[in-house]
């Protein structure tokens, strides 16, 4: 409701107890029916830092079909980096960096390696997080760890054989959205964690939340922590602020921006 303010304190379980407070509230325009109307984040990178040499000829046709299902790599002036994997390949889009993606809503850069991390929504299950490499095919729609909405597996059983596998995946799906690495010392027990927004779990409304994923030095998943479940809202995006707190945007009729900070 316009002008309505909600103040609440959320103290999620786990080693880094934190509080969340509403700092902004917005209205959702329900007249818009387009699925995933917002785009994933844009990350500016030096071309040479991301590009890796690959044999692009075999994958040129797939890369040329459409801009959908791709990670595109362009300079900040709109030109195409000469180091892009499909530059100079016949019938290929020169702006394509990787392909085989589905409904991507989150991009972030690893704070230590500078690698681009991307998440994408599977069908009925099979949400995933990928480390993006130049010219690689991440499998959609040929392989998936999820099922079609009518029930059968999307591919011949849950697999990623012959394609780039994800580093994290969900079944059932949580409808992944924005994500970020937490790098501040303000909440030291959360430092290094990967935070991912969820719009809903298993196709059930009112089950959105925030997840904290802990990885080892080889990017193998160790554990997950589920946060903000009791708000029953779609968590659209999460960011670390310059103050070291986490900020979470929700997508609802009465949407809010939350600030997560150590409990007093």
Tab-separated table of N, CA, C and O in Angstrom, residues 78-203:
chain	number	residue	atom	x	y	z
A	78	UNK	N	29.783	-0.368	-26.705
A	78	UNK	CA	28.924	-1.104	-27.613
A	78	UNK	C	29.649	-1.906	-28.684
A	78	UNK	O	29.006	-2.649	-29.420
A	79	UNK	N	30.950	-1.784	-28.774
A	79	UNK	CA	31.705	-2.557	-29.756
A	79	UNK	C	31.939	-3.980	-29.245
A	79	UNK	O	31.771	-4.273	-28.069
A	80	UNK	N	32.353	-4.854	-30.166
A	80	UNK	CA	32.574	-6.260	-29.831
A	80	UNK	C	34.054	-6.490	-29.526
A	80	UNK	O	34.918	-6.139	-30.330
A	81	UNK	N	34.388	-7.081	-28.383
A	81	UNK	CA	35.789	-7.394	-28.106
A	81	UNK	C	36.367	-8.347	-29.144
A	81	UNK	O	35.731	-9.340	-29.509
A	82	UNK	N	37.537	-8.047	-29.605
A	82	UNK	CA	38.167	-8.886	-30.628
A	82	UNK	C	38.513	-10.273	-30.102
A	82	UNK	O	38.708	-11.214	-30.889
A	83	UNK	N	38.590	-10.423	-28.780
A	83	UNK	CA	38.939	-11.707	-28.181
A	83	UNK	C	37.733	-12.593	-27.913
A	83	UNK	O	37.895	-13.695	-27.393
A	84	UNK	N	36.521	-12.143	-28.271
A	84	UNK	CA	35.345	-13.005	-28.097
A	84	UNK	C	35.516	-14.310	-28.866
A	84	UNK	O	36.108	-14.318	-29.955
A	85	UNK	N	34.989	-15.428	-28.353
A	85	UNK	CA	35.303	-16.741	-28.945
A	85	UNK	C	34.788	-16.968	-30.349
A	85	UNK	O	35.345	-17.790	-31.080
A	86	UNK	N	33.720	-16.261	-30.769
A	86	UNK	CA	33.152	-16.516	-32.085
A	86	UNK	C	33.440	-15.411	-33.095
A	86	UNK	O	32.885	-15.410	-34.193
A	87	UNK	N	34.288	-14.462	-32.745
A	87	UNK	CA	34.677	-13.414	-33.689
A	87	UNK	C	35.396	-14.054	-34.879
A	87	UNK	O	36.317	-14.860	-34.706
A	88	UNK	N	34.940	-13.711	-36.086
A	88	UNK	CA	35.571	-14.246	-37.283
A	88	UNK	C	35.071	-15.608	-37.713
A	88	UNK	O	35.544	-16.154	-38.713
A	89	UNK	N	34.111	-16.171	-36.961
A	89	UNK	CA	33.554	-17.477	-37.318
A	89	UNK	C	32.308	-17.279	-38.168
A	89	UNK	O	31.404	-16.531	-37.788
A	90	UNK	N	32.257	-17.937	-39.309
A	90	UNK	CA	31.147	-17.764	-40.234
A	90	UNK	C	29.809	-18.098	-39.576
A	90	UNK	O	29.706	-19.091	-38.851
A	91	UNK	N	28.807	-17.259	-39.821
A	91	UNK	CA	27.431	-17.450	-39.355
A	91	UNK	C	27.263	-17.365	-37.845
A	91	UNK	O	26.204	-17.723	-37.328
A	92	UNK	N	28.276	-16.922	-37.128
A	92	UNK	CA	28.188	-16.843	-35.675
A	92	UNK	C	28.023	-15.402	-35.220
A	92	UNK	O	28.537	-14.476	-35.857
A	93	UNK	N	27.288	-15.209	-34.140
A	93	UNK	CA	27.176	-13.876	-33.541
A	93	UNK	C	28.476	-13.547	-32.819
A	93	UNK	O	28.893	-14.275	-31.908
A	94	UNK	N	29.141	-12.448	-33.147
A	94	UNK	CA	30.427	-12.139	-32.511
A	94	UNK	C	30.306	-11.712	-31.058
A	94	UNK	O	31.298	-11.739	-30.329
A	95	UNK	N	29.082	-11.312	-30.615
A	95	UNK	CA	28.932	-10.862	-29.231
A	95	UNK	C	28.680	-12.014	-28.264
A	95	UNK	O	28.703	-11.827	-27.048
A	96	UNK	N	28.467	-13.246	-28.776
A	96	UNK	CA	28.189	-14.383	-27.900
A	96	UNK	C	29.465	-14.823	-27.189
A	96	UNK	O	30.510	-15.022	-27.802
A	97	UNK	N	29.338	-14.989	-25.865
A	97	UNK	CA	30.476	-15.460	-25.061
A	97	UNK	C	30.298	-16.912	-24.642
A	97	UNK	O	31.237	-17.696	-24.649
A	98	UNK	N	29.071	-17.291	-24.261
A	98	UNK	CA	28.732	-18.679	-23.962
A	98	UNK	C	27.258	-18.880	-24.295
A	98	UNK	O	26.514	-17.912	-24.467
A	99	UNK	N	26.819	-20.144	-24.362
A	99	UNK	CA	25.432	-20.396	-24.744
A	99	UNK	C	24.934	-21.668	-24.070
A	99	UNK	O	25.640	-22.305	-23.276
A	100	UNK	N	23.664	-22.027	-24.374
A	100	UNK	CA	23.062	-23.173	-23.705
A	100	UNK	C	22.503	-22.817	-22.342
A	100	UNK	O	22.452	-23.660	-21.442
A	101	UNK	N	22.025	-21.565	-22.174
A	101	UNK	CA	21.491	-21.103	-20.889
A	101	UNK	C	19.968	-20.993	-20.962
A	101	UNK	O	19.384	-20.862	-22.038
A	102	UNK	N	19.321	-20.983	-19.783
A	102	UNK	CA	17.870	-20.856	-19.711
A	102	UNK	C	17.490	-19.851	-18.629
A	102	UNK	O	17.827	-20.029	-17.474
A	103	UNK	N	16.775	-18.806	-19.004
A	103	UNK	CA	16.170	-17.855	-18.047
A	103	UNK	C	17.148	-17.416	-16.965
A	103	UNK	O	16.953	-17.663	-15.781
A	104	UNK	N	18.191	-16.756	-17.379
A	104	UNK	CA	19.211	-16.288	-16.432
A	104	UNK	C	18.775	-14.987	-15.779
A	104	UNK	O	18.399	-14.034	-16.454
A	105	UNK	N	18.832	-14.934	-14.456
A	105	UNK	CA	18.469	-13.726	-13.712
A	105	UNK	C	19.590	-13.200	-12.841
A	105	UNK	O	19.440	-12.155	-12.211
A	106	UNK	N	20.718	-13.886	-12.758
A	106	UNK	CA	21.788	-13.438	-11.876
A	106	UNK	C	23.164	-13.596	-12.477
A	106	UNK	O	23.488	-14.648	-13.043
A	107	UNK	N	23.964	-12.538	-12.377
A	107	UNK	CA	25.379	-12.576	-12.735
A	107	UNK	C	26.159	-11.913	-11.601
A	107	UNK	O	25.725	-10.907	-11.047
A	108	UNK	N	27.322	-12.464	-11.291
A	108	UNK	CA	28.198	-11.818	-10.329
A	108	UNK	C	29.632	-12.213	-10.650
A	108	UNK	O	29.874	-13.196	-11.356
A	109	UNK	N	30.573	-11.451	-10.148
A	109	UNK	CA	31.990	-11.706	-10.405
A	109	UNK	C	32.642	-12.220	-9.132
A	109	UNK	O	32.454	-11.646	-8.048
A	110	UNK	N	33.383	-13.312	-9.242
A	110	UNK	CA	34.065	-13.868	-8.074
A	110	UNK	C	35.111	-12.875	-7.581
A	110	UNK	O	35.952	-12.400	-8.365
A	111	UNK	N	35.101	-12.533	-6.301
A	111	UNK	CA	35.982	-11.469	-5.807
A	111	UNK	C	37.468	-11.805	-5.857
A	111	UNK	O	38.299	-10.899	-5.895
A	112	UNK	N	37.816	-13.087	-5.875
A	112	UNK	CA	39.227	-13.467	-5.878
A	112	UNK	C	39.742	-13.780	-7.275
A	112	UNK	O	40.843	-13.358	-7.653
A	113	UNK	N	38.951	-14.495	-8.079
A	113	UNK	CA	39.423	-14.943	-9.384
A	113	UNK	C	39.023	-14.024	-10.524
A	113	UNK	O	39.629	-14.072	-11.589
A	114	UNK	N	37.985	-13.199	-10.328
A	114	UNK	CA	37.470	-12.369	-11.406
A	114	UNK	C	36.610	-13.125	-12.400
A	114	UNK	O	36.166	-12.556	-13.400
A	115	UNK	N	36.353	-14.415	-12.141
A	115	UNK	CA	35.518	-15.215	-13.045
A	115	UNK	C	34.060	-14.784	-12.946
A	115	UNK	O	33.595	-14.362	-11.882
A	116	UNK	N	33.346	-14.909	-14.060
A	116	UNK	CA	31.934	-14.566	-14.104
A	116	UNK	C	31.111	-15.779	-13.682
A	116	UNK	O	31.237	-16.861	-14.253
A	117	UNK	N	30.251	-15.576	-12.669
A	117	UNK	CA	29.339	-16.623	-12.209
A	117	UNK	C	27.927	-16.231	-12.634
A	117	UNK	O	27.535	-15.072	-12.513
A	118	UNK	N	27.153	-17.214	-13.104
A	118	UNK	CA	25.826	-16.972	-13.654
A	118	UNK	C	24.865	-18.007	-13.093
A	118	UNK	O	25.236	-19.173	-12.897
A	119	UNK	N	23.632	-17.570	-12.794
A	119	UNK	CA	22.630	-18.572	-12.429
A	119	UNK	C	21.522	-18.584	-13.469
A	119	UNK	O	21.350	-17.629	-14.222
A	120	UNK	N	20.783	-19.681	-13.504
A	120	UNK	CA	19.686	-19.786	-14.454
A	120	UNK	C	18.607	-20.694	-13.895
A	120	UNK	O	18.871	-21.595	-13.095
A	121	UNK	N	17.385	-20.403	-14.322
A	121	UNK	CA	16.231	-21.175	-13.889
A	121	UNK	C	16.052	-22.393	-14.779
A	121	UNK	O	15.973	-22.275	-16.003
A	122	UNK	N	15.965	-23.571	-14.172
A	122	UNK	CA	15.619	-24.763	-14.904
A	122	UNK	C	14.122	-24.799	-15.136
A	122	UNK	O	13.398	-23.860	-14.803
A	123	UNK	N	13.616	-25.898	-15.717
A	123	UNK	CA	12.162	-26.011	-15.862
A	123	UNK	C	11.555	-26.356	-14.497
A	123	UNK	O	11.612	-25.548	-13.580
A	124	UNK	N	11.028	-27.540	-14.319
A	124	UNK	CA	10.483	-27.977	-13.030
A	124	UNK	C	11.592	-28.683	-12.258
A	124	UNK	O	11.661	-29.897	-12.180
A	125	UNK	N	12.477	-27.874	-11.680
A	125	UNK	CA	13.721	-28.374	-11.102
A	125	UNK	C	14.877	-28.067	-12.025
A	125	UNK	O	14.704	-27.702	-13.187
A	126	UNK	N	16.100	-28.233	-11.519
A	126	UNK	CA	17.270	-28.025	-12.354
A	126	UNK	C	17.791	-26.609	-12.402
A	126	UNK	O	18.558	-26.268	-13.299
A	127	UNK	N	17.397	-25.739	-11.441
A	127	UNK	CA	18.062	-24.440	-11.341
A	127	UNK	C	19.548	-24.681	-11.110
A	127	UNK	O	19.935	-25.666	-10.458
A	128	UNK	N	20.389	-23.774	-11.598
A	128	UNK	CA	21.822	-24.027	-11.480
A	128	UNK	C	22.641	-22.746	-11.449
A	128	UNK	O	22.177	-21.678	-11.855
A	129	UNK	N	23.860	-22.879	-10.945
A	129	UNK	CA	24.867	-21.821	-10.981
A	129	UNK	C	26.055	-22.342	-11.780
A	129	UNK	O	26.519	-23.465	-11.567
A	130	UNK	N	26.530	-21.511	-12.713
A	130	UNK	CA	27.634	-21.888	-13.595
A	130	UNK	C	28.778	-20.889	-13.483
A	130	UNK	O	28.555	-19.703	-13.220
A	131	UNK	N	29.980	-21.373	-13.702
A	131	UNK	CA	31.138	-20.504	-13.910
A	131	UNK	C	31.310	-20.382	-15.426
A	131	UNK	O	31.517	-21.384	-16.123
A	132	UNK	N	31.200	-19.158	-15.927
A	132	UNK	CA	31.146	-18.943	-17.372
A	132	UNK	C	32.545	-18.965	-17.987
A	132	UNK	O	33.446	-18.258	-17.531
A	133	UNK	N	32.699	-19.781	-19.034
A	133	UNK	CA	33.944	-19.857	-19.797
A	133	UNK	C	33.648	-19.571	-21.265
A	133	UNK	O	32.578	-19.900	-21.777
A	134	UNK	N	34.620	-18.988	-21.932
A	134	UNK	CA	34.430	-18.544	-23.308
A	134	UNK	C	34.117	-19.704	-24.246
A	134	UNK	O	34.803	-20.726	-24.249
A	135	UNK	N	33.036	-19.531	-25.038
A	135	UNK	CA	32.724	-20.479	-26.085
A	135	UNK	C	32.092	-21.775	-25.632
A	135	UNK	O	31.796	-22.639	-26.459
A	136	UNK	N	31.843	-21.938	-24.337
A	136	UNK	CA	31.338	-23.209	-23.830
A	136	UNK	C	29.817	-23.277	-23.939
A	136	UNK	O	29.114	-22.285	-23.876
A	137	UNK	N	29.330	-24.516	-24.104
A	137	UNK	CA	27.907	-24.811	-24.185
A	137	UNK	C	27.460	-25.407	-22.852
A	137	UNK	O	27.975	-26.446	-22.425
A	138	UNK	N	26.472	-24.765	-22.208
A	138	UNK	CA	26.024	-25.192	-20.881
A	138	UNK	C	24.788	-26.096	-20.939
A	138	UNK	O	24.233	-26.438	-19.895
A	139	UNK	N	24.381	-26.486	-22.161
A	139	UNK	CA	23.510	-27.638	-22.288
A	139	UNK	C	22.056	-27.437	-22.621
A	139	UNK	O	21.436	-28.316	-23.215
A	140	UNK	N	21.464	-26.305	-22.216
A	140	UNK	CA	20.031	-26.156	-22.463
A	140	UNK	C	19.740	-25.931	-23.949
A	140	UNK	O	20.453	-25.152	-24.579
A	141	UNK	N	18.745	-26.622	-24.535
A	141	UNK	CA	17.767	-27.523	-23.907
A	141	UNK	C	18.108	-29.001	-24.036
A	141	UNK	O	17.248	-29.853	-23.774
A	142	UNK	N	19.343	-29.331	-24.418
A	142	UNK	CA	19.692	-30.722	-24.663
A	142	UNK	C	19.803	-31.520	-23.367
A	142	UNK	O	19.445	-32.710	-23.324
A	143	UNK	N	20.326	-30.913	-22.303
A	143	UNK	CA	20.453	-31.605	-21.017
A	143	UNK	C	19.952	-30.690	-19.915
A	143	UNK	O	19.950	-29.464	-20.043
A	144	UNK	N	19.520	-31.292	-18.826
A	144	UNK	CA	19.031	-30.530	-17.679
A	144	UNK	C	18.943	-31.469	-16.484
A	144	UNK	O	18.794	-32.691	-16.638
A	145	UNK	N	19.032	-30.881	-15.290
A	145	UNK	CA	18.813	-31.642	-14.061
A	145	UNK	C	17.374	-31.481	-13.577
A	145	UNK	O	17.062	-31.791	-12.427
A	146	UNK	N	16.503	-30.986	-14.444
A	146	UNK	CA	15.104	-30.786	-14.084
A	146	UNK	C	14.155	-31.534	-15.003
A	146	UNK	O	14.541	-32.085	-16.033
A	147	UNK	N	12.889	-31.527	-14.626
A	147	UNK	CA	11.830	-32.160	-15.395
A	147	UNK	C	11.051	-31.110	-16.185
A	147	UNK	O	11.014	-29.941	-15.818
A	148	UNK	N	10.408	-31.557	-17.245
A	148	UNK	CA	9.450	-30.723	-17.944
A	148	UNK	C	8.263	-30.470	-17.011
A	148	UNK	O	7.995	-31.250	-16.091
A	149	UNK	N	7.541	-29.370	-17.242
A	149	UNK	CA	6.424	-29.033	-16.353
A	149	UNK	C	5.327	-30.099	-16.346
A	149	UNK	O	4.548	-30.180	-15.401
A	150	UNK	N	5.250	-30.933	-17.387
A	150	UNK	CA	4.243	-31.993	-17.423
A	150	UNK	C	4.694	-33.260	-16.709
A	150	UNK	O	3.916	-34.204	-16.573
A	151	UNK	N	5.981	-33.313	-16.284
A	151	UNK	CA	6.436	-34.451	-15.499
A	151	UNK	C	7.679	-35.168	-15.986
A	151	UNK	O	8.544	-35.502	-15.180
A	152	UNK	N	7.809	-35.466	-17.295
A	152	UNK	CA	8.995	-36.213	-17.753
A	152	UNK	C	10.281	-35.398	-17.584
A	152	UNK	O	10.258	-34.168	-17.528
A	153	UNK	N	11.421	-36.120	-17.523
A	153	UNK	CA	12.700	-35.434	-17.490
A	153	UNK	C	12.876	-34.604	-18.758
A	153	UNK	O	12.466	-35.021	-19.843
A	154	UNK	N	13.501	-33.453	-18.616
A	154	UNK	CA	13.749	-32.586	-19.766
A	154	UNK	C	14.635	-33.279	-20.789
A	154	UNK	O	14.410	-33.184	-21.984
A	155	UNK	N	15.664	-33.981	-20.317
A	155	UNK	CA	16.540	-34.748	-21.201
A	155	UNK	C	16.416	-36.223	-20.823
A	155	UNK	O	15.499	-36.611	-20.100
A	156	UNK	N	17.320	-37.038	-21.297
A	156	UNK	CA	17.275	-38.475	-21.030
A	156	UNK	C	17.767	-38.738	-19.605
A	156	UNK	O	18.866	-39.234	-19.386
A	157	UNK	N	16.933	-38.385	-18.660
A	157	UNK	CA	17.336	-38.478	-17.258
A	157	UNK	C	18.136	-37.260	-16.861
A	157	UNK	O	18.598	-36.483	-17.705
A	158	UNK	N	18.322	-37.049	-15.550
A	158	UNK	CA	19.055	-35.866	-15.083
A	158	UNK	C	20.552	-36.014	-15.340
A	158	UNK	O	21.211	-36.862	-14.750
A	159	UNK	N	21.086	-35.226	-16.241
A	159	UNK	CA	22.515	-35.336	-16.544
A	159	UNK	C	23.006	-34.065	-17.230
A	159	UNK	O	22.220	-33.236	-17.679
A	160	UNK	N	24.321	-33.925	-17.306
A	160	UNK	CA	24.963	-32.846	-18.049
A	160	UNK	C	26.082	-33.420	-18.913
A	160	UNK	O	27.055	-32.722	-19.220
A	161	UNK	N	25.962	-34.655	-19.325
A	161	UNK	CA	27.018	-35.322	-20.073
A	161	UNK	C	27.306	-34.594	-21.377
A	161	UNK	O	26.393	-34.299	-22.150
A	162	UNK	N	28.574	-34.303	-21.621
A	162	UNK	CA	28.990	-33.658	-22.852
A	162	UNK	C	28.884	-32.144	-22.840
A	162	UNK	O	29.205	-31.493	-23.836
A	163	UNK	N	28.437	-31.573	-21.714
A	163	UNK	CA	28.257	-30.128	-21.615
A	163	UNK	C	28.855	-29.641	-20.297
A	163	UNK	O	29.171	-30.433	-19.403
A	164	UNK	N	29.000	-28.324	-20.187
A	164	UNK	CA	29.544	-27.752	-18.962
A	164	UNK	C	28.599	-28.003	-17.785
A	164	UNK	O	27.438	-27.615	-17.828
A	165	UNK	N	29.076	-28.645	-16.724
A	165	UNK	CA	28.205	-28.924	-15.582
A	165	UNK	C	28.117	-27.719	-14.648
A	165	UNK	O	29.018	-26.887	-14.596
A	166	UNK	N	27.032	-27.606	-13.890
A	166	UNK	CA	26.913	-26.519	-12.914
A	166	UNK	C	27.755	-26.797	-11.674
A	166	UNK	O	28.098	-27.948	-11.394
A	167	UNK	N	28.064	-25.741	-10.937
A	167	UNK	CA	28.767	-25.913	-9.664
A	167	UNK	C	27.774	-26.072	-8.513
A	167	UNK	O	28.106	-26.648	-7.477
A	168	UNK	N	26.548	-25.553	-8.693
A	168	UNK	CA	25.470	-25.702	-7.709
A	168	UNK	C	24.182	-25.936	-8.493
A	168	UNK	O	23.987	-25.345	-9.557
A	169	UNK	N	23.302	-26.803	-7.965
A	169	UNK	CA	21.996	-26.983	-8.623
A	169	UNK	C	20.931	-27.254	-7.569
A	169	UNK	O	21.230	-27.609	-6.421
A	170	UNK	N	19.680	-27.057	-7.971
A	170	UNK	CA	18.532	-27.251	-7.081
A	170	UNK	C	17.484	-28.135	-7.754
A	170	UNK	O	17.095	-27.903	-8.893
A	171	UNK	N	17.016	-29.138	-7.029
A	171	UNK	CA	15.826	-29.902	-7.381
A	171	UNK	C	15.129	-30.274	-6.073
A	171	UNK	O	15.711	-30.994	-5.274
A	172	UNK	N	13.936	-29.753	-5.821
A	172	UNK	CA	13.114	-28.907	-6.682
A	172	UNK	C	13.721	-27.523	-6.886
A	172	UNK	O	14.595	-27.101	-6.127
A	173	UNK	N	13.206	-26.836	-7.902
A	173	UNK	CA	13.703	-25.503	-8.226
A	173	UNK	C	13.320	-24.515	-7.136
A	173	UNK	O	12.292	-24.652	-6.464
A	174	UNK	N	14.171	-23.475	-6.972
A	174	UNK	CA	13.836	-22.380	-6.055
A	174	UNK	C	13.588	-21.080	-6.816
A	174	UNK	O	13.394	-20.037	-6.202
A	175	UNK	N	13.584	-21.137	-8.157
A	175	UNK	CA	13.419	-19.934	-8.984
A	175	UNK	C	14.483	-18.902	-8.630
A	175	UNK	O	14.209	-17.843	-8.075
A	176	UNK	N	15.733	-19.224	-8.965
A	176	UNK	CA	16.874	-18.382	-8.597
A	176	UNK	C	16.764	-17.001	-9.238
A	176	UNK	O	16.277	-16.853	-10.364
A	177	UNK	N	17.229	-15.992	-8.522
A	177	UNK	CA	17.190	-14.618	-9.033
A	177	UNK	C	18.574	-13.987	-8.866
A	177	UNK	O	19.561	-14.571	-9.283
A	178	UNK	N	18.650	-12.803	-8.252
A	178	UNK	CA	19.942	-12.149	-8.110
A	178	UNK	C	20.868	-12.892	-7.160
A	178	UNK	O	20.428	-13.662	-6.305
A	179	UNK	N	22.163	-12.662	-7.297
A	179	UNK	CA	23.126	-13.299	-6.393
A	179	UNK	C	24.368	-12.437	-6.264
A	179	UNK	O	24.672	-11.612	-7.135
A	180	UNK	N	25.093	-12.642	-5.158
A	180	UNK	CA	26.313	-11.886	-4.919
A	180	UNK	C	27.198	-12.635	-3.940
A	180	UNK	O	26.710	-13.406	-3.098
A	181	UNK	N	28.505	-12.422	-4.040
A	181	UNK	CA	29.447	-12.906	-3.038
A	181	UNK	C	29.549	-11.865	-1.924
A	181	UNK	O	29.609	-10.664	-2.194
A	182	UNK	N	29.591	-12.337	-0.680
A	182	UNK	CA	29.739	-11.427	0.451
A	182	UNK	C	31.221	-11.356	0.828
A	182	UNK	O	31.857	-12.371	1.110
A	183	UNK	N	31.773	-10.141	0.836
A	183	UNK	CA	33.220	-9.966	1.032
A	183	UNK	C	33.580	-9.106	2.232
A	183	UNK	O	34.757	-8.899	2.502
A	184	UNK	N	32.602	-8.609	2.969
A	184	UNK	CA	32.872	-7.667	4.050
A	184	UNK	C	33.243	-8.393	5.344
A	184	UNK	O	32.918	-9.562	5.554
A	185	UNK	N	33.923	-7.643	6.235
A	185	UNK	CA	34.234	-8.145	7.575
A	185	UNK	C	33.162	-7.760	8.595
A	185	UNK	O	33.279	-8.100	9.769
A	186	UNK	N	32.123	-7.040	8.157
A	186	UNK	CA	31.068	-6.623	9.079
A	186	UNK	C	30.365	-7.836	9.675
A	186	UNK	O	30.034	-7.861	10.870
A	187	UNK	N	30.114	-8.849	8.845
A	187	UNK	CA	29.541	-10.112	9.324
A	187	UNK	C	30.534	-11.216	8.965
A	187	UNK	O	30.388	-11.911	7.957
A	188	UNK	N	31.609	-11.364	9.750
A	188	UNK	CA	32.757	-12.185	9.348
A	188	UNK	C	32.436	-13.660	9.112
A	188	UNK	O	33.090	-14.301	8.286
A	189	UNK	N	31.452	-14.208	9.803
A	189	UNK	CA	31.133	-15.625	9.613
A	189	UNK	C	30.409	-15.877	8.289
A	189	UNK	O	30.259	-17.027	7.887
A	190	UNK	N	29.963	-14.820	7.663
A	190	UNK	CA	29.343	-14.941	6.349
A	190	UNK	C	30.318	-14.591	5.224
A	190	UNK	O	29.989	-14.753	4.053
A	191	UNK	N	31.504	-14.118	5.552
A	191	UNK	CA	32.450	-13.665	4.532
A	191	UNK	C	32.820	-14.819	3.597
A	191	UNK	O	33.130	-15.928	4.036
A	192	UNK	N	32.791	-14.544	2.295
A	192	UNK	CA	33.094	-15.553	1.285
A	192	UNK	C	31.896	-16.344	0.829
A	192	UNK	O	31.985	-17.096	-0.155
A	193	UNK	N	30.750	-16.171	1.495
A	193	UNK	CA	29.555	-16.907	1.109
A	193	UNK	C	28.916	-16.353	-0.150
A	193	UNK	O	29.040	-15.172	-0.470
A	194	UNK	N	28.236	-17.228	-0.880
A	194	UNK	CA	27.493	-16.834	-2.073
A	194	UNK	C	26.016	-16.759	-1.698
A	194	UNK	O	25.424	-17.753	-1.268
A	195	UNK	N	25.422	-15.574	-1.842
A	195	UNK	CA	24.024	-15.364	-1.486
A	195	UNK	C	23.182	-15.334	-2.761
A	195	UNK	O	23.517	-14.643	-3.726
A	196	UNK	N	22.067	-16.094	-2.749
A	196	UNK	CA	21.221	-16.250	-3.929
A	196	UNK	C	19.765	-16.013	-3.534
A	196	UNK	O	19.289	-16.581	-2.540
A	197	UNK	N	19.063	-15.190	-4.312
A	197	UNK	CA	17.646	-14.970	-4.074
A	197	UNK	C	16.805	-16.098	-4.650
A	197	UNK	O	17.172	-16.730	-5.643
A	198	UNK	N	15.649	-16.332	-4.010
A	198	UNK	CA	14.684	-17.322	-4.475
A	198	UNK	C	13.321	-16.659	-4.602
A	198	UNK	O	12.880	-15.954	-3.693
A	199	UNK	N	12.639	-16.902	-5.726
A	199	UNK	CA	11.299	-16.358	-5.935
A	199	UNK	C	10.216	-17.272	-5.377
A	199	UNK	O	9.194	-16.811	-4.882
A	200	UNK	N	10.410	-18.584	-5.472
A	200	UNK	CA	9.509	-19.560	-4.866
A	200	UNK	C	10.167	-20.930	-4.973
A	200	UNK	O	11.031	-21.161	-5.820
A	201	UNK	N	9.743	-21.839	-4.118
A	201	UNK	CA	10.319	-23.180	-4.083
A	201	UNK	C	9.296	-24.196	-4.567
A	201	UNK	O	8.151	-24.216	-4.093
A	202	UNK	N	9.698	-25.033	-5.518
A	202	UNK	CA	8.839	-26.114	-5.969
A	202	UNK	C	7.491	-25.676	-6.494
A	202	UNK	O	6.480	-26.355	-6.268
A	203	UNK	N	7.444	-24.524	-7.182
A	203	UNK	CA	6.210	-24.026	-7.796
A	203	UNK	C	5.153	-23.626	-6.763
A	203	UNK	O	3.982	-23.444	-7.107
